[in-house]
C-alpha cells in the first residue's frame, strides 16, 4: 500500500534526467596569408649637376671650295696615264700627254669658274642657272662643230698638259687645302654659351665676349653653286654664312662663312 504524504497526495516520481551528449566542436584551422612587406624604396640617386652646353663654330676661307680643282686634277692625271701618249719634247725627255685637248681645256675652264664664283657670289639659283647655260652653250657649239672651226683658226687655244703637271699641281693644292681647312681655319672660332658669345683666337690667346641678350642671328645659304655643290651638301655637309648682330654696351655685326656640323661646326658638352 502506498504511503501517503502529509497532505494526502501521492508522492511524485523522481525526475529522470537523460545525459546530454554534446559533440565536440570541430574548429577548422584558419589559414591566414602572411603580410607582404613592401620592398624598401631605393633612395633616388643624387642628380648630377647640369653640364654647361658649349657650341663651337669654326669659320673657313674661300679656299675651302677649291677641293674640286685638285680632285679633278687627279682625275685628269688618271686619264692621261691610261690614255696618254709619249711626246719627245727634248732629246732625252719624254712627256705623257693625253691625246685629246679637251682634258686640259676642261681643267682650265674649271679653274677659272671656281676662281670667279668663289670671289664674286651670285645669289639664289642664278649662279647654278648661269653654269648650266654656259655648259649648254658649250655642248651646242661642240655638236655644231663650232669648236673645231675656232681651234683651226686659233691653234694656240689647244691646251695640252702632261702627267707631271696634273700630279704636282693637284698634290700641292691638296696639301694647302688640308692645311688651311684643318689648321688655319681652326685658329679662330666663335664660342656660344648660355648668355654669352665669344670670339676666341688660339695663337693670340685673346677673347672678345658679347652678351646674347638681343642677339640677332641669320643663316644665309642662297648660293646653290657655292653652298650646295662646292660646299659638299650632297655628302651631308653644306656651307652657309652666319650673320649675327649683338647688342649691349659693345655691339658688333659679323658675317662668318661656316660649314656643316661634320666639317667646321661642332657641339661639345661639359667643357
PDB file of C-alpha atoms in Angstrom:
ATOM      1  CA  UNK A   1       0.000   0.000   0.000  1.00  0.00           C
ATOM      2  CA  UNK A   2       1.362   3.189  -0.962  1.00  0.00           C
ATOM      3  CA  UNK A   3       2.260   5.511   1.718  1.00  0.00           C
ATOM      4  CA  UNK A   4       0.717   8.942   1.558  1.00  0.00           C
ATOM      5  CA  UNK A   5       2.271  12.221   2.258  1.00  0.00           C
ATOM      6  CA  UNK A   6       1.330  14.610   4.887  1.00  0.00           C
ATOM      7  CA  UNK A   7      -1.011  16.339   2.525  1.00  0.00           C
ATOM      8  CA  UNK A   8      -2.501  13.070   1.419  1.00  0.00           C
ATOM      9  CA  UNK A   9      -1.263  13.401  -2.094  1.00  0.00           C
ATOM     10  CA  UNK A  10       0.557  10.677  -3.833  1.00  0.00           C
ATOM     11  CA  UNK A  11       4.249  11.171  -3.939  1.00  0.00           C
ATOM     12  CA  UNK A  12       5.583  12.302  -7.289  1.00  0.00           C
ATOM     13  CA  UNK A  13       8.013  10.149  -9.179  1.00  0.00           C
ATOM     14  CA  UNK A  14      11.597  11.295  -9.207  1.00  0.00           C
ATOM     15  CA  UNK A  15      12.616  13.267 -12.338  1.00  0.00           C
ATOM     16  CA  UNK A  16      14.774  11.372 -14.692  1.00  0.00           C
ATOM     17  CA  UNK A  17      17.386  13.381 -16.485  1.00  0.00           C
ATOM     18  CA  UNK A  18      18.955  11.895 -19.578  1.00  0.00           C
ATOM     19  CA  UNK A  19      22.535  12.704 -20.160  1.00  0.00           C
ATOM     20  CA  UNK A  20      23.053  15.196 -22.949  1.00  0.00           C
ATOM     21  CA  UNK A  21      25.635  14.109 -25.442  1.00  0.00           C
ATOM     22  CA  UNK A  22      27.442  17.141 -26.849  1.00  0.00           C
ATOM     23  CA  UNK A  23      29.505  16.654 -29.942  1.00  0.00           C
ATOM     24  CA  UNK A  24      32.923  18.059 -29.647  1.00  0.00           C
ATOM     25  CA  UNK A  25      33.229  21.269 -31.613  1.00  0.00           C
ATOM     26  CA  UNK A  26      35.348  20.884 -34.664  1.00  0.00           C
ATOM     27  CA  UNK A  27      37.178  24.063 -35.442  1.00  0.00           C
ATOM     28  CA  UNK A  28      38.731  24.307 -38.911  1.00  0.00           C
ATOM     29  CA  UNK A  29      42.137  25.872 -38.959  1.00  0.00           C
ATOM     30  CA  UNK A  30      42.095  29.355 -40.396  1.00  0.00           C
ATOM     31  CA  UNK A  31      44.816  29.913 -42.964  1.00  0.00           C
ATOM     32  CA  UNK A  32      45.933  33.478 -42.837  1.00  0.00           C
ATOM     33  CA  UNK A  33      48.120  34.751 -45.611  1.00  0.00           C
ATOM     34  CA  UNK A  34      51.297  36.311 -44.368  1.00  0.00           C
ATOM     35  CA  UNK A  35      51.502  40.053 -44.787  1.00  0.00           C
ATOM     36  CA  UNK A  36      53.511  41.028 -47.814  1.00  0.00           C
ATOM     37  CA  UNK A  37      56.108  43.512 -46.913  1.00  0.00           C
ATOM     38  CA  UNK A  38      56.601  46.287 -49.426  1.00  0.00           C
ATOM     39  CA  UNK A  39      60.076  46.318 -50.943  1.00  0.00           C
ATOM     40  CA  UNK A  40      62.214  49.017 -49.497  1.00  0.00           C
ATOM     41  CA  UNK A  41      62.239  52.021 -51.756  1.00  0.00           C
ATOM     42  CA  UNK A  42      65.596  52.942 -53.056  1.00  0.00           C
ATOM     43  CA  UNK A  43      66.710  56.411 -52.392  1.00  0.00           C
ATOM     44  CA  UNK A  44      66.929  58.444 -55.608  1.00  0.00           C
ATOM     45  CA  UNK A  45      70.437  58.879 -56.830  1.00  0.00           C
ATOM     46  CA  UNK A  46      71.708  62.396 -56.485  1.00  0.00           C
ATOM     47  CA  UNK A  47      71.325  64.289 -59.744  1.00  0.00           C
ATOM     48  CA  UNK A  48      74.491  65.246 -61.484  1.00  0.00           C
ATOM     49  CA  UNK A  49      74.945  68.938 -61.922  1.00  0.00           C
ATOM     50  CA  UNK A  50      73.859  70.138 -65.328  1.00  0.00           C
ATOM     51  CA  UNK A  51      76.762  70.381 -67.714  1.00  0.00           C
ATOM     52  CA  UNK A  52      77.347  73.606 -69.495  1.00  0.00           C
ATOM     53  CA  UNK A  53      76.476  73.425 -73.172  1.00  0.00           C
ATOM     54  CA  UNK A  54      79.063  74.945 -75.458  1.00  0.00           C
ATOM     55  CA  UNK A  55      78.813  75.347 -79.224  1.00  0.00           C
ATOM     56  CA  UNK A  56      81.974  75.978 -81.218  1.00  0.00           C
ATOM     57  CA  UNK A  57      81.582  77.390 -84.731  1.00  0.00           C
ATOM     58  CA  UNK A  58      84.637  77.485 -86.998  1.00  0.00           C
ATOM     59  CA  UNK A  59      84.666  79.776 -89.997  1.00  0.00           C
ATOM     60  CA  UNK A  60      86.571  78.992 -93.176  1.00  0.00           C
ATOM     61  CA  UNK A  61      88.013  80.856 -96.118  1.00  0.00           C
ATOM     62  CA  UNK A  62      87.023  80.648 -99.772  1.00  0.00           C
ATOM     63  CA  UNK A  63      89.907  78.229-100.324  1.00  0.00           C
ATOM     64  CA  UNK A  64      87.667  75.551 -98.819  1.00  0.00           C
ATOM     65  CA  UNK A  65      85.788  75.341-102.149  1.00  0.00           C
ATOM     66  CA  UNK A  66      88.955  74.575-104.119  1.00  0.00           C
ATOM     67  CA  UNK A  67      88.700  70.881-103.367  1.00  0.00           C
ATOM     68  CA  UNK A  68      87.077  70.361-106.764  1.00  0.00           C
ATOM     69  CA  UNK A  69      90.211  71.682-108.526  1.00  0.00           C
ATOM     70  CA  UNK A  70      92.665  69.233-107.001  1.00  0.00           C
ATOM     71  CA  UNK A  71      90.138  66.402-107.218  1.00  0.00           C
ATOM     72  CA  UNK A  72      89.589  66.960-110.938  1.00  0.00           C
ATOM     73  CA  UNK A  73      93.348  67.334-111.366  1.00  0.00           C
ATOM     74  CA  UNK A  74      93.840  63.777-110.110  1.00  0.00           C
ATOM     75  CA  UNK A  75      91.097  62.603-112.484  1.00  0.00           C
ATOM     76  CA  UNK A  76      92.917  64.253-115.393  1.00  0.00           C
ATOM     77  CA  UNK A  77      96.144  62.597-114.236  1.00  0.00           C
ATOM     78  CA  UNK A  78      94.492  59.166-114.347  1.00  0.00           C
ATOM     79  CA  UNK A  79      93.061  59.834-117.802  1.00  0.00           C
ATOM     80  CA  UNK A  80      96.472  60.941-119.036  1.00  0.00           C
ATOM     81  CA  UNK A  81      98.181  57.909-117.515  1.00  0.00           C
ATOM     82  CA  UNK A  82      95.842  55.343-119.086  1.00  0.00           C
ATOM     83  CA  UNK A  83      95.234  57.125-122.399  1.00  0.00           C
ATOM     84  CA  UNK A  84      98.361  59.199-122.807  1.00  0.00           C
ATOM     85  CA  UNK A  85     100.988  59.332-125.481  1.00  0.00           C
ATOM     86  CA  UNK A  86     104.674  59.904-125.129  1.00  0.00           C
ATOM     87  CA  UNK A  87     105.900  63.134-126.602  1.00  0.00           C
ATOM     88  CA  UNK A  88     109.585  63.820-127.133  1.00  0.00           C
ATOM     89  CA  UNK A  89     109.866  67.439-126.152  1.00  0.00           C
ATOM     90  CA  UNK A  90     113.612  67.300-125.731  1.00  0.00           C
ATOM     91  CA  UNK A  91     116.186  64.848-126.873  1.00  0.00           C
ATOM     92  CA  UNK A  92     116.259  62.945-123.599  1.00  0.00           C
ATOM     93  CA  UNK A  93     112.863  63.912-122.115  1.00  0.00           C
ATOM     94  CA  UNK A  94     109.563  62.140-122.737  1.00  0.00           C
ATOM     95  CA  UNK A  95     106.268  63.545-121.544  1.00  0.00           C
ATOM     96  CA  UNK A  96     102.926  61.803-121.079  1.00  0.00           C
ATOM     97  CA  UNK A  97     100.206  63.890-122.743  1.00  0.00           C
ATOM     98  CA  UNK A  98      96.568  63.000-123.300  1.00  0.00           C
ATOM     99  CA  UNK A  99      95.552  62.559-126.901  1.00  0.00           C
ATOM    100  CA  UNK A 100      92.633  64.978-126.618  1.00  0.00           C
ATOM    101  CA  UNK A 101      92.934  68.676-125.859  1.00  0.00           C
ATOM    102  CA  UNK A 102      89.594  68.608-124.037  1.00  0.00           C
ATOM    103  CA  UNK A 103      91.229  67.306-120.858  1.00  0.00           C
ATOM    104  CA  UNK A 104      93.475  70.332-120.497  1.00  0.00           C
ATOM    105  CA  UNK A 105      90.796  72.751-121.706  1.00  0.00           C
ATOM    106  CA  UNK A 106      88.223  71.451-119.219  1.00  0.00           C
ATOM    107  CA  UNK A 107      90.731  71.727-116.380  1.00  0.00           C
ATOM    108  CA  UNK A 108      91.495  75.348-117.210  1.00  0.00           C
ATOM    109  CA  UNK A 109      87.759  76.103-117.558  1.00  0.00           C
ATOM    110  CA  UNK A 110      87.018  74.585-114.149  1.00  0.00           C
ATOM    111  CA  UNK A 111      89.873  76.546-112.591  1.00  0.00           C
ATOM    112  CA  UNK A 112      88.501  79.813-113.993  1.00  0.00           C
ATOM    113  CA  UNK A 113      84.933  79.073-112.865  1.00  0.00           C
ATOM    114  CA  UNK A 114      85.980  78.265-109.296  1.00  0.00           C
ATOM    115  CA  UNK A 115      88.228  81.325-109.112  1.00  0.00           C
ATOM    116  CA  UNK A 116      85.474  83.656-110.281  1.00  0.00           C
ATOM    117  CA  UNK A 117      82.484  82.321-108.339  1.00  0.00           C
ATOM    118  CA  UNK A 118      84.326  81.934-105.032  1.00  0.00           C
ATOM    119  CA  UNK A 119      85.160  85.653-105.087  1.00  0.00           C
ATOM    120  CA  UNK A 120      82.008  87.062-106.685  1.00  0.00           C
ATOM    121  CA  UNK A 121      78.807  85.486-105.391  1.00  0.00           C
ATOM    122  CA  UNK A 122      75.586  85.263-107.376  1.00  0.00           C
ATOM    123  CA  UNK A 123      72.620  84.883-105.043  1.00  0.00           C
ATOM    124  CA  UNK A 124      69.897  82.332-105.369  1.00  0.00           C
ATOM    125  CA  UNK A 125      69.749  79.877-108.237  1.00  0.00           C
ATOM    126  CA  UNK A 126      71.224  82.412-110.668  1.00  0.00           C
ATOM    127  CA  UNK A 127      74.734  81.024-110.292  1.00  0.00           C
ATOM    128  CA  UNK A 128      73.572  77.473-110.990  1.00  0.00           C
ATOM    129  CA  UNK A 129      71.487  78.615-113.954  1.00  0.00           C
ATOM    130  CA  UNK A 130      74.488  80.535-115.290  1.00  0.00           C
ATOM    131  CA  UNK A 131      76.708  77.445-115.112  1.00  0.00           C
ATOM    132  CA  UNK A 132      74.062  75.337-116.844  1.00  0.00           C
ATOM    133  CA  UNK A 133      73.722  77.978-119.541  1.00  0.00           C
ATOM    134  CA  UNK A 134      77.472  78.034-120.169  1.00  0.00           C
ATOM    135  CA  UNK A 135      77.607  74.239-120.275  1.00  0.00           C
ATOM    136  CA  UNK A 136      74.651  74.053-122.648  1.00  0.00           C
ATOM    137  CA  UNK A 137      76.191  76.648-124.947  1.00  0.00           C
ATOM    138  CA  UNK A 138      79.492  74.760-124.989  1.00  0.00           C
ATOM    139  CA  UNK A 139      77.703  71.493-125.830  1.00  0.00           C
ATOM    140  CA  UNK A 140      75.723  73.075-128.660  1.00  0.00           C
ATOM    141  CA  UNK A 141      78.918  74.585-130.087  1.00  0.00           C
ATOM    142  CA  UNK A 142      80.570  71.177-129.916  1.00  0.00           C
ATOM    143  CA  UNK A 143      77.571  69.496-131.576  1.00  0.00           C
ATOM    144  CA  UNK A 144      77.528  72.016-134.415  1.00  0.00           C
ATOM    145  CA  UNK A 145      81.294  71.816-134.900  1.00  0.00           C
ATOM    146  CA  UNK A 146      81.951  75.404-133.918  1.00  0.00           C
ATOM    147  CA  UNK A 147      84.816  74.462-131.636  1.00  0.00           C
ATOM    148  CA  UNK A 148      86.665  72.742-134.481  1.00  0.00           C
ATOM    149  CA  UNK A 149      86.403  75.875-136.563  1.00  0.00           C
ATOM    150  CA  UNK A 150      87.714  78.002-133.681  1.00  0.00           C
ATOM    151  CA  UNK A 151      90.606  75.649-132.933  1.00  0.00           C
ATOM    152  CA  UNK A 152      91.612  75.503-136.619  1.00  0.00           C
ATOM    153  CA  UNK A 153      91.528  79.277-136.799  1.00  0.00           C
ATOM    154  CA  UNK A 154      93.352  79.683-133.493  1.00  0.00           C
ATOM    155  CA  UNK A 155      95.500  76.587-132.883  1.00  0.00           C
ATOM    156  CA  UNK A 156      97.090  78.277-129.880  1.00  0.00           C
ATOM    157  CA  UNK A 157      93.840  77.640-127.947  1.00  0.00           C
ATOM    158  CA  UNK A 158      94.550  73.898-127.844  1.00  0.00           C
ATOM    159  CA  UNK A 159      95.707  73.164-124.299  1.00  0.00           C
ATOM    160  CA  UNK A 160      97.785  70.048-123.624  1.00  0.00           C
ATOM    161  CA  UNK A 161      99.152  69.303-120.168  1.00  0.00           C
ATOM    162  CA  UNK A 162     101.390  66.432-119.252  1.00  0.00           C
ATOM    163  CA  UNK A 163     101.003  63.942-116.443  1.00  0.00           C
ATOM    164  CA  UNK A 164     103.572  65.606-114.191  1.00  0.00           C
ATOM    165  CA  UNK A 165     101.654  68.882-114.296  1.00  0.00           C
ATOM    166  CA  UNK A 166      98.396  67.329-113.069  1.00  0.00           C
ATOM    167  CA  UNK A 167     100.084  65.276-110.345  1.00  0.00           C
ATOM    168  CA  UNK A 168     102.288  68.066-108.996  1.00  0.00           C
ATOM    169  CA  UNK A 169      99.616  70.783-109.071  1.00  0.00           C
ATOM    170  CA  UNK A 170      96.917  68.578-107.523  1.00  0.00           C
ATOM    171  CA  UNK A 171      99.238  67.305-104.787  1.00  0.00           C
ATOM    172  CA  UNK A 172     100.330  70.807-103.776  1.00  0.00           C
ATOM    173  CA  UNK A 173      96.720  72.077-103.826  1.00  0.00           C
ATOM    174  CA  UNK A 174      95.600  69.125-101.705  1.00  0.00           C
ATOM    175  CA  UNK A 175      98.303  69.790 -99.110  1.00  0.00           C
ATOM    176  CA  UNK A 176      97.478  73.501 -98.960  1.00  0.00           C
ATOM    177  CA  UNK A 177      93.742  72.805 -98.803  1.00  0.00           C
ATOM    178  CA  UNK A 178      94.119  70.351 -95.919  1.00  0.00           C
ATOM    179  CA  UNK A 179      96.424  72.732 -94.024  1.00  0.00           C
ATOM    180  CA  UNK A 180      94.052  75.686 -94.490  1.00  0.00           C
ATOM    181  CA  UNK A 181      90.875  73.714 -93.669  1.00  0.00           C
ATOM    182  CA  UNK A 182      92.024  71.724 -90.659  1.00  0.00           C
ATOM    183  CA  UNK A 183      94.691  74.014 -89.181  1.00  0.00           C
ATOM    184  CA  UNK A 184      94.422  77.674 -90.172  1.00  0.00           C
ATOM    185  CA  UNK A 185      90.611  77.834 -90.151  1.00  0.00           C
ATOM    186  CA  UNK A 186      90.521  76.460 -86.602  1.00  0.00           C
ATOM    187  CA  UNK A 187      92.840  79.031 -85.055  1.00  0.00           C
ATOM    188  CA  UNK A 188      89.879  81.382 -84.552  1.00  0.00           C
ATOM    189  CA  UNK A 189      86.368  80.286 -83.638  1.00  0.00           C
ATOM    190  CA  UNK A 190      83.124  81.508 -82.124  1.00  0.00           C
ATOM    191  CA  UNK A 191      82.024  80.037 -78.808  1.00  0.00           C
ATOM    192  CA  UNK A 192      78.333  80.141 -77.911  1.00  0.00           C
ATOM    193  CA  UNK A 193      77.384  79.570 -74.265  1.00  0.00           C
ATOM    194  CA  UNK A 194      74.137  80.331 -72.394  1.00  0.00           C
ATOM    195  CA  UNK A 195      74.032  84.104 -72.144  1.00  0.00           C
ATOM    196  CA  UNK A 196      77.321  84.814 -73.887  1.00  0.00           C
ATOM    197  CA  UNK A 197      79.040  84.589 -77.273  1.00  0.00           C
ATOM    198  CA  UNK A 198      82.821  84.914 -77.573  1.00  0.00           C
ATOM    199  CA  UNK A 199      85.340  85.203 -80.359  1.00  0.00           C
ATOM    200  CA  UNK A 200      88.471  83.280 -79.409  1.00  0.00           C
ATOM    201  CA  UNK A 201      91.913  83.252 -81.027  1.00  0.00           C
ATOM    202  CA  UNK A 202      94.162  80.322 -80.225  1.00  0.00           C
ATOM    203  CA  UNK A 203      97.561  81.802 -81.118  1.00  0.00           C
ATOM    204  CA  UNK A 204      96.978  85.241 -79.639  1.00  0.00           C
ATOM    205  CA  UNK A 205      95.088  83.731 -76.683  1.00  0.00           C
ATOM    206  CA  UNK A 206      92.643  86.629 -76.808  1.00  0.00           C
ATOM    207  CA  UNK A 207      88.886  86.619 -76.320  1.00  0.00           C
ATOM    208  CA  UNK A 208      86.128  89.056 -77.234  1.00  0.00           C
ATOM    209  CA  UNK A 209      82.859  88.413 -75.392  1.00  0.00           C
ATOM    210  CA  UNK A 210      79.384  89.759 -76.129  1.00  0.00           C
ATOM    211  CA  UNK A 211      76.037  89.467 -74.398  1.00  0.00           C
ATOM    212  CA  UNK A 212      73.459  87.278 -76.147  1.00  0.00           C
ATOM    213  CA  UNK A 213      70.547  89.405 -74.973  1.00  0.00           C
ATOM    214  CA  UNK A 214      69.030  90.823 -78.128  1.00  0.00           C
ATOM    215  CA  UNK A 215      71.349  88.745 -80.342  1.00  0.00           C
ATOM    216  CA  UNK A 216      70.082  88.548 -83.924  1.00  0.00           C
ATOM    217  CA  UNK A 217      71.328  85.575 -85.941  1.00  0.00           C
ATOM    218  CA  UNK A 218      70.741  84.871 -89.647  1.00  0.00           C
ATOM    219  CA  UNK A 219      71.813  81.847 -91.665  1.00  0.00           C
ATOM    220  CA  UNK A 220      72.247  82.602 -95.356  1.00  0.00           C
ATOM    221  CA  UNK A 221      72.715  79.722 -97.804  1.00  0.00           C
ATOM    222  CA  UNK A 222      71.219  81.078-101.012  1.00  0.00           C
ATOM    223  CA  UNK A 223      74.099  80.316-103.384  1.00  0.00           C
ATOM    224  CA  UNK A 224      73.408  76.910-104.927  1.00  0.00           C
ATOM    225  CA  UNK A 225      76.724  76.516-106.729  1.00  0.00           C
ATOM    226  CA  UNK A 226      78.928  77.505-103.784  1.00  0.00           C
ATOM    227  CA  UNK A 227      76.863  76.498-100.739  1.00  0.00           C
ATOM    228  CA  UNK A 228      75.243  73.336-102.095  1.00  0.00           C
ATOM    229  CA  UNK A 229      77.594  71.868-104.706  1.00  0.00           C
ATOM    230  CA  UNK A 230      81.076  73.089-103.808  1.00  0.00           C
ATOM    231  CA  UNK A 231      80.038  73.086-100.153  1.00  0.00           C
ATOM    232  CA  UNK A 232      79.546  69.289-100.322  1.00  0.00           C
ATOM    233  CA  UNK A 233      75.856  69.367 -99.456  1.00  0.00           C
ATOM    234  CA  UNK A 234      75.341  66.085-101.344  1.00  0.00           C
ATOM    235  CA  UNK A 235      77.619  64.406 -98.769  1.00  0.00           C
ATOM    236  CA  UNK A 236      75.697  65.812 -95.816  1.00  0.00           C
ATOM    237  CA  UNK A 237      77.893  68.848 -95.155  1.00  0.00           C
ATOM    238  CA  UNK A 238      76.840  72.056 -96.855  1.00  0.00           C
ATOM    239  CA  UNK A 239      78.007  75.576 -96.056  1.00  0.00           C
ATOM    240  CA  UNK A 240      76.303  78.801 -95.070  1.00  0.00           C
ATOM    241  CA  UNK A 241      77.037  82.335 -93.970  1.00  0.00           C
ATOM    242  CA  UNK A 242      76.172  83.212 -90.366  1.00  0.00           C
ATOM    243  CA  UNK A 243      75.361  86.862 -89.863  1.00  0.00           C
ATOM    244  CA  UNK A 244      74.705  87.974 -86.309  1.00  0.00           C
ATOM    245  CA  UNK A 245      74.416  91.334 -84.612  1.00  0.00           C
ATOM    246  CA  UNK A 246      74.987  91.763 -80.886  1.00  0.00           C
ATOM    247  CA  UNK A 247      73.508  94.335 -78.550  1.00  0.00           C
ATOM    248  CA  UNK A 248      74.544  95.939 -75.281  1.00  0.00           C
ATOM    249  CA  UNK A 249      77.351  98.294 -74.484  1.00  0.00           C
ATOM    250  CA  UNK A 250      79.649  96.696 -77.076  1.00  0.00           C
ATOM    251  CA  UNK A 251      77.879  95.989 -80.340  1.00  0.00           C
ATOM    252  CA  UNK A 252      79.257  94.051 -83.228  1.00  0.00           C
ATOM    253  CA  UNK A 253      77.974  92.931 -86.622  1.00  0.00           C
ATOM    254  CA  UNK A 254      79.837  89.941 -88.061  1.00  0.00           C
ATOM    255  CA  UNK A 255      79.420  87.664 -91.057  1.00  0.00           C
ATOM    256  CA  UNK A 256      81.179  84.307 -90.884  1.00  0.00           C
ATOM    257  CA  UNK A 257      81.464  81.620 -93.519  1.00  0.00           C
ATOM    258  CA  UNK A 258      80.779  78.319 -91.810  1.00  0.00           C
ATOM    259  CA  UNK A 259      80.224  74.779 -92.979  1.00  0.00           C
ATOM    260  CA  UNK A 260      78.152  71.939 -91.693  1.00  0.00           C
ATOM    261  CA  UNK A 261      78.481  70.021 -88.439  1.00  0.00           C
ATOM    262  CA  UNK A 262      80.805  67.420 -89.862  1.00  0.00           C
ATOM    263  CA  UNK A 263      83.395  69.904 -91.007  1.00  0.00           C
ATOM    264  CA  UNK A 264      83.551  73.177 -89.108  1.00  0.00           C
ATOM    265  CA  UNK A 265      80.654  73.439 -86.684  1.00  0.00           C
ATOM    266  CA  UNK A 266      80.947  71.227 -83.614  1.00  0.00           C
ATOM    267  CA  UNK A 267      78.963  70.979 -80.427  1.00  0.00           C
ATOM    268  CA  UNK A 268      80.709  69.847 -77.246  1.00  0.00           C
ATOM    269  CA  UNK A 269      79.304  69.387 -73.782  1.00  0.00           C
ATOM    270  CA  UNK A 270      80.885  69.623 -70.423  1.00  0.00           C
ATOM    271  CA  UNK A 271      83.827  71.740 -71.428  1.00  0.00           C
TER     272      UNK A 271
END
